[in-house]
mmCIF file of C-alpha atoms in Angstrom:
data_model
loop_
_atom_site.group_PDB
_atom_site.id
_atom_site.type_symbol
_atom_site.label_atom_id
_atom_site.label_comp_id
_atom_site.label_asym_id
_atom_site.label_seq_id
_atom_site.Cartn_x
_atom_site.Cartn_y
_atom_site.Cartn_z
ATOM 1 C CA MET A 1 0.000 0.000 0.000
ATOM 2 C CA SER A 2 1.244 3.404 -0.870
ATOM 3 C CA LYS A 3 1.192 6.191 1.704
ATOM 4 C CA ASN A 4 -0.865 9.236 0.822
ATOM 5 C CA ASN A 5 -1.357 11.763 3.617
ATOM 6 C CA LEU A 6 -4.178 14.199 2.947
ATOM 7 C CA PHE A 7 -4.557 17.711 4.305
ATOM 8 C CA ASN A 8 -7.273 20.342 4.736
ATOM 9 C CA GLU A 9 -10.027 20.077 2.093
ATOM 10 C CA GLU A 10 -8.769 16.742 0.717
ATOM 11 C CA ALA A 11 -8.722 15.305 4.244
ATOM 12 C CA LYS A 12 -12.264 16.555 4.926
ATOM 13 C CA ALA A 13 -13.458 15.046 1.639
ATOM 14 C CA LYS A 14 -11.871 11.676 2.460
ATOM 15 C CA ILE A 15 -13.398 11.634 5.953
ATOM 16 C CA LYS A 16 -16.793 12.422 4.415
ATOM 17 C CA GLU A 17 -16.414 9.791 1.685
ATOM 18 C CA LEU A 18 -15.419 6.976 4.024
ATOM 19 C CA ALA A 19 -17.726 7.841 6.947
ATOM 20 C CA GLU A 20 -20.780 8.107 4.728
ATOM 21 C CA ASN A 21 -19.896 5.052 2.618
ATOM 22 C CA ILE A 22 -19.186 2.847 5.621
ATOM 23 C CA ASP A 23 -21.977 4.458 7.727
ATOM 24 C CA PHE A 24 -21.623 2.521 10.994
ATOM 25 C CA ALA A 25 -18.765 3.332 13.336
ATOM 26 C CA MET A 26 -17.762 1.767 16.593
ATOM 27 C CA MET A 27 -17.857 4.767 18.933
ATOM 28 C CA GLU A 28 -15.427 4.418 21.817
ATOM 29 C CA THR A 29 -15.827 6.639 24.875
ATOM 30 C CA HIS A 30 -14.548 6.542 28.460
ATOM 31 C CA LEU A 31 -11.040 6.429 26.958
ATOM 32 C CA GLY A 32 -9.235 7.106 30.223
ATOM 33 C CA SER A 33 -10.552 3.942 31.872
ATOM 34 C CA LYS A 34 -10.421 0.227 31.296
ATOM 35 C CA PRO A 35 -12.533 -1.138 29.903
ATOM 36 C CA THR A 36 -13.575 1.631 27.563
ATOM 37 C CA HIS A 37 -17.181 1.884 26.405
ATOM 38 C CA VAL A 38 -17.842 0.907 22.769
ATOM 39 C CA ILE A 39 -21.128 1.052 20.875
ATOM 40 C CA PRO A 40 -22.100 0.933 17.169
ATOM 41 C CA MET A 41 -23.456 4.232 15.858
ATOM 42 C CA SER A 42 -24.829 5.271 12.465
ATOM 43 C CA THR A 43 -23.233 8.351 10.909
ATOM 44 C CA LYS A 44 -25.772 11.056 10.142
ATOM 45 C CA ASP A 45 -23.495 13.467 8.304
ATOM 46 C CA VAL A 46 -20.022 14.842 7.833
ATOM 47 C CA ASP A 47 -20.359 18.609 7.584
ATOM 48 C CA GLU A 48 -18.303 21.107 5.577
ATOM 49 C CA ASP A 49 -15.823 21.447 8.464
ATOM 50 C CA GLY A 50 -15.172 17.684 8.556
ATOM 51 C CA CYS A 51 -17.145 17.208 11.794
ATOM 52 C CA ILE A 52 -19.013 13.920 12.102
ATOM 53 C CA TRP A 53 -22.579 13.895 13.444
ATOM 54 C CA PHE A 54 -24.615 11.201 15.225
ATOM 55 C CA LEU A 55 -27.927 11.075 17.076
ATOM 56 C CA SER A 56 -28.003 9.661 20.580
ATOM 57 C CA ASN A 57 -30.124 9.217 23.687
ATOM 58 C CA LYS A 58 -29.326 11.709 26.440
ATOM 59 C CA ASN A 59 -29.565 8.881 29.017
ATOM 60 C CA SER A 60 -27.069 6.613 27.233
ATOM 61 C CA GLU A 61 -23.781 5.549 28.797
ATOM 62 C CA HIS A 62 -21.760 7.175 26.023
ATOM 63 C CA ASN A 63 -23.536 10.517 26.531
ATOM 64 C CA ALA A 64 -22.807 10.251 30.264
ATOM 65 C CA TYR A 65 -19.134 9.543 29.592
ATOM 66 C CA LEU A 66 -18.895 12.361 27.029
ATOM 67 C CA SER A 67 -20.386 14.858 29.464
ATOM 68 C CA THR A 68 -17.440 14.270 31.831
ATOM 69 C CA GLU A 69 -14.626 13.581 29.335
ATOM 70 C CA ASN A 70 -15.171 14.391 25.670
ATOM 71 C CA SER A 71 -12.325 12.442 24.040
ATOM 72 C CA ILE A 72 -13.655 9.957 21.520
ATOM 73 C CA GLN A 73 -12.393 7.333 19.076
ATOM 74 C CA LEU A 74 -14.398 6.265 16.015
ATOM 75 C CA ILE A 75 -13.515 3.078 14.160
ATOM 76 C CA TYR A 76 -15.014 2.615 10.697
ATOM 77 C CA SER A 77 -14.673 -0.748 8.967
ATOM 78 C CA LYS A 78 -16.124 -2.068 5.709
ATOM 79 C CA PRO A 79 -14.215 -5.271 4.925
ATOM 80 C CA SER A 80 -16.387 -6.016 1.874
ATOM 81 C CA ASP A 81 -14.894 -2.937 0.175
ATOM 82 C CA MET A 82 -11.584 -3.015 2.074
ATOM 83 C CA GLU A 83 -12.202 0.490 3.474
ATOM 84 C CA PHE A 84 -11.163 1.433 7.003
ATOM 85 C CA MET A 85 -10.737 4.630 9.014
ATOM 86 C CA THR A 86 -10.001 5.619 12.590
ATOM 87 C CA VAL A 87 -10.817 9.054 13.940
ATOM 88 C CA PHE A 88 -9.738 10.447 17.292
ATOM 89 C CA GLY A 89 -11.330 13.691 18.387
ATOM 90 C CA HIS A 90 -13.500 15.541 20.823
ATOM 91 C CA ALA A 91 -17.269 15.205 21.046
ATOM 92 C CA PHE A 92 -19.903 17.722 22.016
ATOM 93 C CA ILE A 93 -23.545 16.996 22.803
ATOM 94 C CA SER A 94 -26.208 19.275 21.342
ATOM 95 C CA THR A 95 -29.925 19.585 22.080
ATOM 96 C CA GLU A 96 -30.457 22.549 19.742
ATOM 97 C CA ARG A 97 -33.711 22.109 17.836
ATOM 98 C CA PRO A 98 -32.341 23.127 14.379
ATOM 99 C CA VAL A 99 -29.511 20.578 14.714
ATOM 100 C CA LEU A 100 -31.903 17.804 15.757
ATOM 101 C CA GLU A 101 -34.274 18.653 12.888
ATOM 102 C CA LYS A 102 -31.415 18.617 10.402
ATOM 103 C CA TYR A 103 -30.254 15.111 11.328
ATOM 104 C CA TYR A 104 -33.450 13.375 12.398
ATOM 105 C CA GLY A 105 -34.975 11.007 9.828
ATOM 106 C CA LYS A 106 -37.935 8.629 9.690
ATOM 107 C CA SER A 107 -35.632 5.653 10.412
ATOM 108 C CA ASP A 108 -34.763 7.238 13.755
ATOM 109 C CA ASP A 109 -38.311 6.496 14.940
ATOM 110 C CA ALA A 110 -36.992 3.023 15.818
ATOM 111 C CA TRP A 111 -34.899 4.641 18.575
ATOM 112 C CA PHE A 112 -36.801 7.785 19.502
ATOM 113 C CA ASP A 113 -40.386 8.971 19.919
ATOM 114 C CA GLY A 114 -40.078 11.464 17.085
ATOM 115 C CA ILE A 115 -38.256 14.762 16.815
ATOM 116 C CA ASP A 116 -39.903 15.961 20.029
ATOM 117 C CA ASP A 117 -38.485 13.098 22.116
ATOM 118 C CA PRO A 118 -36.987 14.808 25.204
ATOM 119 C CA ASN A 119 -34.137 12.249 25.186
ATOM 120 C CA LEU A 120 -32.985 13.106 21.644
ATOM 121 C CA THR A 121 -29.495 14.608 21.376
ATOM 122 C CA ALA A 122 -26.923 15.042 18.629
ATOM 123 C CA ILE A 123 -23.232 14.285 19.027
ATOM 124 C CA LYS A 124 -20.739 16.371 17.056
ATOM 125 C CA VAL A 125 -17.270 14.849 16.719
ATOM 126 C CA ILE A 126 -14.461 17.245 15.822
ATOM 127 C CA PRO A 127 -11.607 15.151 14.389
ATOM 128 C CA LYS A 128 -8.145 15.822 15.796
ATOM 129 C CA ASP A 129 -6.315 12.835 14.310
ATOM 130 C CA ALA A 130 -7.475 10.397 11.630
ATOM 131 C CA HIS A 131 -6.002 7.613 9.521
ATOM 132 C CA TYR A 132 -7.441 5.667 6.591
ATOM 133 C CA TRP A 133 -6.829 2.530 4.557
ATOM 134 C CA ASP A 134 -8.550 2.337 1.163
ATOM 135 C CA THR A 135 -7.945 -0.152 -1.635
ATOM 136 C CA LYS A 136 -9.754 2.120 -4.103
ATOM 137 C CA ASN A 137 -10.757 -0.986 -6.099
ATOM 138 C CA GLY A 138 -12.655 -3.120 -3.604
ATOM 139 C CA LYS A 139 -12.039 -6.538 -2.143
ATOM 140 C CA LEU A 140 -12.158 -8.676 -5.304
ATOM 141 C CA VAL A 141 -9.612 -6.617 -7.237
ATOM 142 C CA SER A 142 -7.365 -6.462 -4.158
ATOM 143 C CA LEU A 143 -7.478 -10.239 -3.768
ATOM 144 C CA LEU A 144 -6.651 -10.688 -7.462
ATOM 145 C CA LYS A 145 -3.714 -8.285 -7.144
ATOM 146 C CA MET A 146 -2.458 -10.151 -4.056
ATOM 147 C CA GLY A 147 -2.667 -13.414 -5.986
ATOM 148 C CA MET A 148 -0.853 -11.898 -8.959
ATOM 149 C CA GLY A 149 1.867 -10.612 -6.654
ATOM 150 C CA ALA A 150 2.258 -14.046 -5.097
ATOM 151 C CA ILE A 151 2.590 -15.652 -8.546
ATOM 152 C CA THR A 152 4.900 -13.076 -10.135
ATOM 153 C CA GLY A 153 6.797 -11.975 -7.057
ATOM 154 C CA GLU A 154 6.148 -8.359 -8.052
ATOM 155 C CA LYS A 155 4.788 -5.926 -5.514
ATOM 156 C CA GLN A 156 1.244 -4.876 -6.410
ATOM 157 C CA ASP A 157 -0.429 -1.527 -5.744
ATOM 158 C CA LEU A 158 -3.126 -2.559 -3.271
ATOM 159 C CA GLY A 159 -4.349 0.929 -2.520
ATOM 160 C CA GLU A 160 -3.375 3.677 -0.187
ATOM 161 C CA GLN A 161 -3.303 4.625 3.457
ATOM 162 C CA GLY A 162 -2.388 7.773 5.229
ATOM 163 C CA ASP A 163 -3.056 10.404 7.834
ATOM 164 C CA LEU A 164 -5.931 12.846 7.492
ATOM 165 C CA LYS A 165 -5.054 16.312 8.800
ATOM 166 C CA ILE A 166 -7.775 18.953 8.892
#
């Protein structure tokens, strides 16, 4: 894999591409303790500043942990497409009505009692450090390239990985 660090707008675009394509992240909170707290969360959006948004219940463990220590780790993984990303940052909980309206969708009714649910909150993650691995061609092409490399002994371009600096 070649190394390709991305900066500023390119980094924001890559975070958006991978977070929205993969969708579900393992959100890790309570980072200063062992064990940490990890829960799957669906990405609602990556905004123009590269911040990642989620909806959450105000009474959840991760909201409780974030209210006392806002460091957060997100782990995105889509093995079927050989796309991966980790994001370390700081999270902030919002109950602002315009934010909740922007990110709330009909599918969220499975978790909340509508947009007026008093337990509805949004979590904004501001990335501080991120890293990605992306084959660019998907799993099948990557496996074929690995096989070709094994047969020929020649190193194959299996994609790229690098740091994402906003």
